[in-house]
């Protein structure tokens, strides 16, 4: 997940200073990208400005350092939308923020575009559940230092149960979101036609 995509999405919502962007990333944005430094923010802004994606105006502040307020250009908006509505390639782990970032900017998409992303994610995760849920998790161990095999097995089983529960909750939440989108509850514009329906619940 590129920091530039997040910054463009935020700036398209409203112009910001670099400080404002960092404040967002330290608050709500921490769920989209963790541990972002101020230098990373300004480095990304500089790169985006060179590419013509953002421009800035200077706001004089008597007695303090002048502030630069950044705005997205037409080229920047096009680049952002190309990423947001373009092909979605689910990451290996559903916990990775790629989907969350896209969902966070759902207002810039149509219901149809969002549904296409949800369908790809659902099909991927349901297939993973079918493939890995009941896999043989036994491993051969030959530790060369003291090792509690019973404790290792017990904690490993707890981790499996926790992971399975998280995956199931992820799929269930996306199925509910998908249903509400198709019912027209979440958007001022109902989908023109439903995309391909994922496998029914209970088949994973």
PDB file of C-alpha atoms in Angstrom:
ATOM      1  CA  UNK A   1       0.000   0.000   0.000  1.00  0.00           C
ATOM      2  CA  UNK A   2       1.574   3.252  -1.147  1.00  0.00           C
ATOM      3  CA  UNK A   3       1.386   6.217   1.174  1.00  0.00           C
ATOM      4  CA  UNK A   4       0.665   8.433  -1.847  1.00  0.00           C
ATOM      5  CA  UNK A   5      -2.714   6.730  -2.383  1.00  0.00           C
ATOM      6  CA  UNK A   6      -3.801   7.485   1.163  1.00  0.00           C
ATOM      7  CA  UNK A   7      -2.595  11.078   1.011  1.00  0.00           C
ATOM      8  CA  UNK A   8      -4.352  11.701  -2.305  1.00  0.00           C
ATOM      9  CA  UNK A   9      -7.598  10.302  -0.923  1.00  0.00           C
ATOM     10  CA  UNK A  10      -7.429  12.516   2.151  1.00  0.00           C
ATOM     11  CA  UNK A  11      -6.496  15.603   0.140  1.00  0.00           C
ATOM     12  CA  UNK A  12      -9.349  14.999  -2.299  1.00  0.00           C
ATOM     13  CA  UNK A  13     -11.673  15.210   0.683  1.00  0.00           C
ATOM     14  CA  UNK A  14     -10.232  18.572   1.723  1.00  0.00           C
ATOM     15  CA  UNK A  15      -6.953  20.478   1.252  1.00  0.00           C
ATOM     16  CA  UNK A  16      -4.479  19.900   4.079  1.00  0.00           C
ATOM     17  CA  UNK A  17      -1.087  20.909   5.350  1.00  0.00           C
ATOM     18  CA  UNK A  18       1.576  18.290   5.909  1.00  0.00           C
ATOM     19  CA  UNK A  19       0.934  18.651   9.640  1.00  0.00           C
ATOM     20  CA  UNK A  20      -2.786  17.967   9.117  1.00  0.00           C
ATOM     21  CA  UNK A  21      -1.970  14.826   7.145  1.00  0.00           C
ATOM     22  CA  UNK A  22       0.380  13.560   9.832  1.00  0.00           C
ATOM     23  CA  UNK A  23      -2.255  14.247  12.487  1.00  0.00           C
ATOM     24  CA  UNK A  24      -4.757  12.180  10.488  1.00  0.00           C
ATOM     25  CA  UNK A  25      -2.271   9.325  10.101  1.00  0.00           C
ATOM     26  CA  UNK A  26      -1.639   9.342  13.841  1.00  0.00           C
ATOM     27  CA  UNK A  27      -5.391   9.154  14.541  1.00  0.00           C
ATOM     28  CA  UNK A  28      -7.971   7.504  12.305  1.00  0.00           C
ATOM     29  CA  UNK A  29      -5.352   6.848   9.643  1.00  0.00           C
ATOM     30  CA  UNK A  30      -3.346   4.589  11.932  1.00  0.00           C
ATOM     31  CA  UNK A  31      -5.693   1.769  10.902  1.00  0.00           C
ATOM     32  CA  UNK A  32      -4.718   2.331   7.274  1.00  0.00           C
ATOM     33  CA  UNK A  33      -0.968   2.651   7.746  1.00  0.00           C
ATOM     34  CA  UNK A  34       1.053   2.422  10.925  1.00  0.00           C
ATOM     35  CA  UNK A  35       4.089   4.351  12.129  1.00  0.00           C
ATOM     36  CA  UNK A  36       4.163   6.996   9.389  1.00  0.00           C
ATOM     37  CA  UNK A  37       6.757   9.678  10.114  1.00  0.00           C
ATOM     38  CA  UNK A  38       6.537  13.359   9.266  1.00  0.00           C
ATOM     39  CA  UNK A  39       9.527  12.994   6.951  1.00  0.00           C
ATOM     40  CA  UNK A  40       7.701  10.248   5.021  1.00  0.00           C
ATOM     41  CA  UNK A  41       4.669  12.519   4.623  1.00  0.00           C
ATOM     42  CA  UNK A  42       6.718  15.437   3.286  1.00  0.00           C
ATOM     43  CA  UNK A  43       8.827  13.163   1.082  1.00  0.00           C
ATOM     44  CA  UNK A  44       5.650  11.742  -0.470  1.00  0.00           C
ATOM     45  CA  UNK A  45       4.164  15.216  -0.925  1.00  0.00           C
ATOM     46  CA  UNK A  46       7.337  16.337  -2.661  1.00  0.00           C
ATOM     47  CA  UNK A  47       7.271  13.308  -4.949  1.00  0.00           C
ATOM     48  CA  UNK A  48       3.610  13.843  -5.784  1.00  0.00           C
ATOM     49  CA  UNK A  49       4.244  17.506  -6.536  1.00  0.00           C
ATOM     50  CA  UNK A  50       7.030  16.581  -8.965  1.00  0.00           C
ATOM     51  CA  UNK A  51       4.632  14.205 -10.713  1.00  0.00           C
ATOM     52  CA  UNK A  52       2.050  16.962 -10.977  1.00  0.00           C
ATOM     53  CA  UNK A  53      -0.423  15.212  -8.686  1.00  0.00           C
ATOM     54  CA  UNK A  54      -0.590  17.968  -6.054  1.00  0.00           C
ATOM     55  CA  UNK A  55       0.145  21.653  -5.813  1.00  0.00           C
ATOM     56  CA  UNK A  56       0.410  23.924  -2.809  1.00  0.00           C
ATOM     57  CA  UNK A  57      -0.311  27.448  -1.702  1.00  0.00           C
ATOM     58  CA  UNK A  58       1.549  29.224   1.076  1.00  0.00           C
ATOM     59  CA  UNK A  59      -0.411  30.582   4.007  1.00  0.00           C
ATOM     60  CA  UNK A  60       1.622  33.278   5.812  1.00  0.00           C
ATOM     61  CA  UNK A  61       1.554  32.965   9.590  1.00  0.00           C
ATOM     62  CA  UNK A  62       3.002  35.993  11.386  1.00  0.00           C
ATOM     63  CA  UNK A  63       5.407  34.929  14.080  1.00  0.00           C
ATOM     64  CA  UNK A  64       5.395  31.333  12.918  1.00  0.00           C
ATOM     65  CA  UNK A  65       6.592  29.272   9.995  1.00  0.00           C
ATOM     66  CA  UNK A  66       4.466  29.734   6.862  1.00  0.00           C
ATOM     67  CA  UNK A  67       2.199  26.751   6.155  1.00  0.00           C
ATOM     68  CA  UNK A  68       1.861  24.975   2.830  1.00  0.00           C
ATOM     69  CA  UNK A  69      -1.667  23.822   2.023  1.00  0.00           C
ATOM     70  CA  UNK A  70      -1.749  21.005  -0.530  1.00  0.00           C
ATOM     71  CA  UNK A  71      -4.479  20.404  -3.113  1.00  0.00           C
ATOM     72  CA  UNK A  72      -4.910  17.597  -5.622  1.00  0.00           C
ATOM     73  CA  UNK A  73      -4.617  18.430  -9.328  1.00  0.00           C
ATOM     74  CA  UNK A  74      -6.695  16.890 -12.104  1.00  0.00           C
ATOM     75  CA  UNK A  75      -3.766  14.581 -12.859  1.00  0.00           C
ATOM     76  CA  UNK A  76      -3.589  13.557  -9.215  1.00  0.00           C
ATOM     77  CA  UNK A  77      -7.311  12.847  -9.077  1.00  0.00           C
ATOM     78  CA  UNK A  78      -7.027  10.696 -12.203  1.00  0.00           C
ATOM     79  CA  UNK A  79      -4.085   8.761 -10.723  1.00  0.00           C
ATOM     80  CA  UNK A  80      -5.980   8.193  -7.476  1.00  0.00           C
ATOM     81  CA  UNK A  81      -9.129   6.978  -9.223  1.00  0.00           C
ATOM     82  CA  UNK A  82      -7.087   4.708 -11.511  1.00  0.00           C
ATOM     83  CA  UNK A  83      -5.736   2.996  -8.400  1.00  0.00           C
ATOM     84  CA  UNK A  84      -8.968   3.025  -6.385  1.00  0.00           C
ATOM     85  CA  UNK A  85     -11.221   1.605  -9.082  1.00  0.00           C
ATOM     86  CA  UNK A  86      -8.588  -0.408 -10.905  1.00  0.00           C
ATOM     87  CA  UNK A  87      -7.918  -4.153 -10.568  1.00  0.00           C
ATOM     88  CA  UNK A  88      -7.886  -5.308  -6.939  1.00  0.00           C
ATOM     89  CA  UNK A  89      -5.322  -7.973  -6.081  1.00  0.00           C
ATOM     90  CA  UNK A  90      -6.053  -9.241  -2.538  1.00  0.00           C
ATOM     91  CA  UNK A  91      -2.987  -9.452  -0.297  1.00  0.00           C
ATOM     92  CA  UNK A  92      -1.919 -12.788   1.142  1.00  0.00           C
ATOM     93  CA  UNK A  93      -3.301 -11.858   4.568  1.00  0.00           C
ATOM     94  CA  UNK A  94      -6.816 -10.467   4.882  1.00  0.00           C
ATOM     95  CA  UNK A  95      -5.594  -8.402   7.847  1.00  0.00           C
ATOM     96  CA  UNK A  96      -3.358  -6.315   5.566  1.00  0.00           C
ATOM     97  CA  UNK A  97      -4.847  -2.831   5.007  1.00  0.00           C
ATOM     98  CA  UNK A  98      -5.195  -2.834   1.207  1.00  0.00           C
ATOM     99  CA  UNK A  99      -8.955  -3.502   1.311  1.00  0.00           C
ATOM    100  CA  UNK A 100      -9.552  -1.249   4.318  1.00  0.00           C
ATOM    101  CA  UNK A 101      -7.886   1.675   2.560  1.00  0.00           C
ATOM    102  CA  UNK A 102     -10.064   1.236  -0.514  1.00  0.00           C
ATOM    103  CA  UNK A 103     -13.207   0.933   1.597  1.00  0.00           C
ATOM    104  CA  UNK A 104     -12.222   4.095   3.456  1.00  0.00           C
ATOM    105  CA  UNK A 105     -12.498   6.009   0.177  1.00  0.00           C
ATOM    106  CA  UNK A 106     -15.724   4.325  -0.944  1.00  0.00           C
ATOM    107  CA  UNK A 107     -17.365   7.716  -1.441  1.00  0.00           C
ATOM    108  CA  UNK A 108     -15.222   8.222  -4.532  1.00  0.00           C
ATOM    109  CA  UNK A 109     -16.604   5.017  -6.092  1.00  0.00           C
ATOM    110  CA  UNK A 110     -19.926   3.896  -7.488  1.00  0.00           C
ATOM    111  CA  UNK A 111     -21.758   1.058  -5.790  1.00  0.00           C
ATOM    112  CA  UNK A 112     -20.922  -1.160  -8.777  1.00  0.00           C
ATOM    113  CA  UNK A 113     -17.203  -0.451  -8.472  1.00  0.00           C
ATOM    114  CA  UNK A 114     -17.252  -1.196  -4.762  1.00  0.00           C
ATOM    115  CA  UNK A 115     -19.198  -4.404  -5.304  1.00  0.00           C
ATOM    116  CA  UNK A 116     -16.600  -5.632  -7.795  1.00  0.00           C
ATOM    117  CA  UNK A 117     -13.864  -5.182  -5.184  1.00  0.00           C
ATOM    118  CA  UNK A 118     -15.947  -6.922  -2.516  1.00  0.00           C
ATOM    119  CA  UNK A 119     -16.622  -9.872  -4.829  1.00  0.00           C
ATOM    120  CA  UNK A 120     -12.916 -10.378  -5.511  1.00  0.00           C
ATOM    121  CA  UNK A 121     -12.122 -10.232  -1.792  1.00  0.00           C
ATOM    122  CA  UNK A 122     -14.955 -12.585  -0.837  1.00  0.00           C
ATOM    123  CA  UNK A 123     -14.122 -15.159  -3.484  1.00  0.00           C
ATOM    124  CA  UNK A 124     -10.460 -15.091  -2.440  1.00  0.00           C
ATOM    125  CA  UNK A 125     -11.118 -15.470   1.289  1.00  0.00           C
ATOM    126  CA  UNK A 126     -13.815 -18.130   0.893  1.00  0.00           C
ATOM    127  CA  UNK A 127     -11.444 -20.151  -1.288  1.00  0.00           C
ATOM    128  CA  UNK A 128      -8.691 -19.789   1.330  1.00  0.00           C
ATOM    129  CA  UNK A 129     -11.020 -20.960   4.077  1.00  0.00           C
ATOM    130  CA  UNK A 130     -11.955 -24.010   2.033  1.00  0.00           C
ATOM    131  CA  UNK A 131      -8.324 -24.768   1.259  1.00  0.00           C
ATOM    132  CA  UNK A 132      -6.682 -24.183   4.635  1.00  0.00           C
ATOM    133  CA  UNK A 133      -9.290 -24.484   7.408  1.00  0.00           C
ATOM    134  CA  UNK A 134      -8.967 -28.231   7.881  1.00  0.00           C
ATOM    135  CA  UNK A 135      -5.370 -28.638   6.774  1.00  0.00           C
ATOM    136  CA  UNK A 136      -3.030 -31.010   8.595  1.00  0.00           C
ATOM    137  CA  UNK A 137      -1.303 -28.703  11.062  1.00  0.00           C
ATOM    138  CA  UNK A 138       0.969 -31.310  12.582  1.00  0.00           C
ATOM    139  CA  UNK A 139       4.679 -30.542  12.408  1.00  0.00           C
ATOM    140  CA  UNK A 140       7.772 -32.557  13.230  1.00  0.00           C
ATOM    141  CA  UNK A 141       9.910 -30.922  15.903  1.00  0.00           C
ATOM    142  CA  UNK A 142      13.399 -31.752  17.141  1.00  0.00           C
ATOM    143  CA  UNK A 143      14.306 -28.845  19.454  1.00  0.00           C
ATOM    144  CA  UNK A 144      17.891 -28.574  20.659  1.00  0.00           C
ATOM    145  CA  UNK A 145      16.969 -26.507  23.748  1.00  0.00           C
ATOM    146  CA  UNK A 146      14.223 -27.081  26.389  1.00  0.00           C
ATOM    147  CA  UNK A 147      10.820 -27.082  24.695  1.00  0.00           C
ATOM    148  CA  UNK A 148       7.302 -27.608  26.098  1.00  0.00           C
ATOM    149  CA  UNK A 149       5.555 -29.566  23.361  1.00  0.00           C
ATOM    150  CA  UNK A 150       2.222 -29.636  25.195  1.00  0.00           C
ATOM    151  CA  UNK A 151       2.190 -25.861  25.662  1.00  0.00           C
ATOM    152  CA  UNK A 152       3.230 -25.302  22.060  1.00  0.00           C
ATOM    153  CA  UNK A 153       0.402 -27.505  20.764  1.00  0.00           C
ATOM    154  CA  UNK A 154      -2.194 -25.869  23.039  1.00  0.00           C
ATOM    155  CA  UNK A 155      -1.244 -22.308  22.092  1.00  0.00           C
ATOM    156  CA  UNK A 156      -1.005 -23.284  18.430  1.00  0.00           C
ATOM    157  CA  UNK A 157      -4.567 -24.617  18.544  1.00  0.00           C
ATOM    158  CA  UNK A 158      -5.794 -21.405  20.215  1.00  0.00           C
ATOM    159  CA  UNK A 159      -4.132 -19.372  17.478  1.00  0.00           C
ATOM    160  CA  UNK A 160      -5.838 -21.492  14.832  1.00  0.00           C
ATOM    161  CA  UNK A 161      -9.247 -20.973  16.453  1.00  0.00           C
ATOM    162  CA  UNK A 162      -8.623 -17.231  16.785  1.00  0.00           C
ATOM    163  CA  UNK A 163      -7.516 -16.954  13.164  1.00  0.00           C
ATOM    164  CA  UNK A 164     -10.480 -18.990  11.907  1.00  0.00           C
ATOM    165  CA  UNK A 165     -12.877 -16.803  13.887  1.00  0.00           C
ATOM    166  CA  UNK A 166     -11.316 -13.624  12.512  1.00  0.00           C
ATOM    167  CA  UNK A 167     -11.512 -14.923   8.926  1.00  0.00           C
ATOM    168  CA  UNK A 168     -15.150 -15.936   9.373  1.00  0.00           C
ATOM    169  CA  UNK A 169     -16.015 -12.547  10.888  1.00  0.00           C
ATOM    170  CA  UNK A 170     -14.259 -10.785   7.989  1.00  0.00           C
ATOM    171  CA  UNK A 171     -16.263 -12.730   5.410  1.00  0.00           C
ATOM    172  CA  UNK A 172     -19.545 -12.283   7.297  1.00  0.00           C
ATOM    173  CA  UNK A 173     -19.039  -8.507   7.586  1.00  0.00           C
ATOM    174  CA  UNK A 174     -18.294  -8.182   3.856  1.00  0.00           C
ATOM    175  CA  UNK A 175     -21.323 -10.293   2.930  1.00  0.00           C
ATOM    176  CA  UNK A 176     -23.501  -7.998   5.037  1.00  0.00           C
ATOM    177  CA  UNK A 177     -21.944  -4.930   3.418  1.00  0.00           C
ATOM    178  CA  UNK A 178     -22.550  -6.465  -0.003  1.00  0.00           C
ATOM    179  CA  UNK A 179     -26.216  -7.180   0.785  1.00  0.00           C
ATOM    180  CA  UNK A 180     -26.782  -3.640   2.016  1.00  0.00           C
ATOM    181  CA  UNK A 181     -25.184  -2.205  -1.105  1.00  0.00           C
ATOM    182  CA  UNK A 182     -27.366  -4.343  -3.363  1.00  0.00           C
ATOM    183  CA  UNK A 183     -30.454  -3.306  -1.369  1.00  0.00           C
ATOM    184  CA  UNK A 184     -29.572   0.348  -1.971  1.00  0.00           C
ATOM    185  CA  UNK A 185     -29.327   1.114   1.759  1.00  0.00           C
ATOM    186  CA  UNK A 186     -25.862   2.654   1.685  1.00  0.00           C
ATOM    187  CA  UNK A 187     -25.736   4.679  -1.506  1.00  0.00           C
ATOM    188  CA  UNK A 188     -27.798   7.444  -3.031  1.00  0.00           C
ATOM    189  CA  UNK A 189     -27.448   5.518  -6.304  1.00  0.00           C
ATOM    190  CA  UNK A 190     -28.562   1.892  -6.357  1.00  0.00           C
ATOM    191  CA  UNK A 191     -26.428  -0.518  -8.410  1.00  0.00           C
ATOM    192  CA  UNK A 192     -27.531  -0.776 -12.018  1.00  0.00           C
ATOM    193  CA  UNK A 193     -27.095  -4.544 -12.001  1.00  0.00           C
ATOM    194  CA  UNK A 194     -25.727  -6.983  -9.416  1.00  0.00           C
ATOM    195  CA  UNK A 195     -22.260  -8.418 -10.075  1.00  0.00           C
ATOM    196  CA  UNK A 196     -21.620 -12.131  -9.923  1.00  0.00           C
ATOM    197  CA  UNK A 197     -22.813 -13.453  -6.590  1.00  0.00           C
ATOM    198  CA  UNK A 198     -20.152 -15.108  -4.398  1.00  0.00           C
ATOM    199  CA  UNK A 199     -20.715 -18.615  -3.087  1.00  0.00           C
ATOM    200  CA  UNK A 200     -23.507 -18.794  -0.494  1.00  0.00           C
ATOM    201  CA  UNK A 201     -22.674 -18.640   3.197  1.00  0.00           C
ATOM    202  CA  UNK A 202     -21.972 -21.980   4.779  1.00  0.00           C
ATOM    203  CA  UNK A 203     -20.015 -23.381   1.846  1.00  0.00           C
ATOM    204  CA  UNK A 204     -16.622 -22.484   3.315  1.00  0.00           C
TER     205      UNK A 204
END
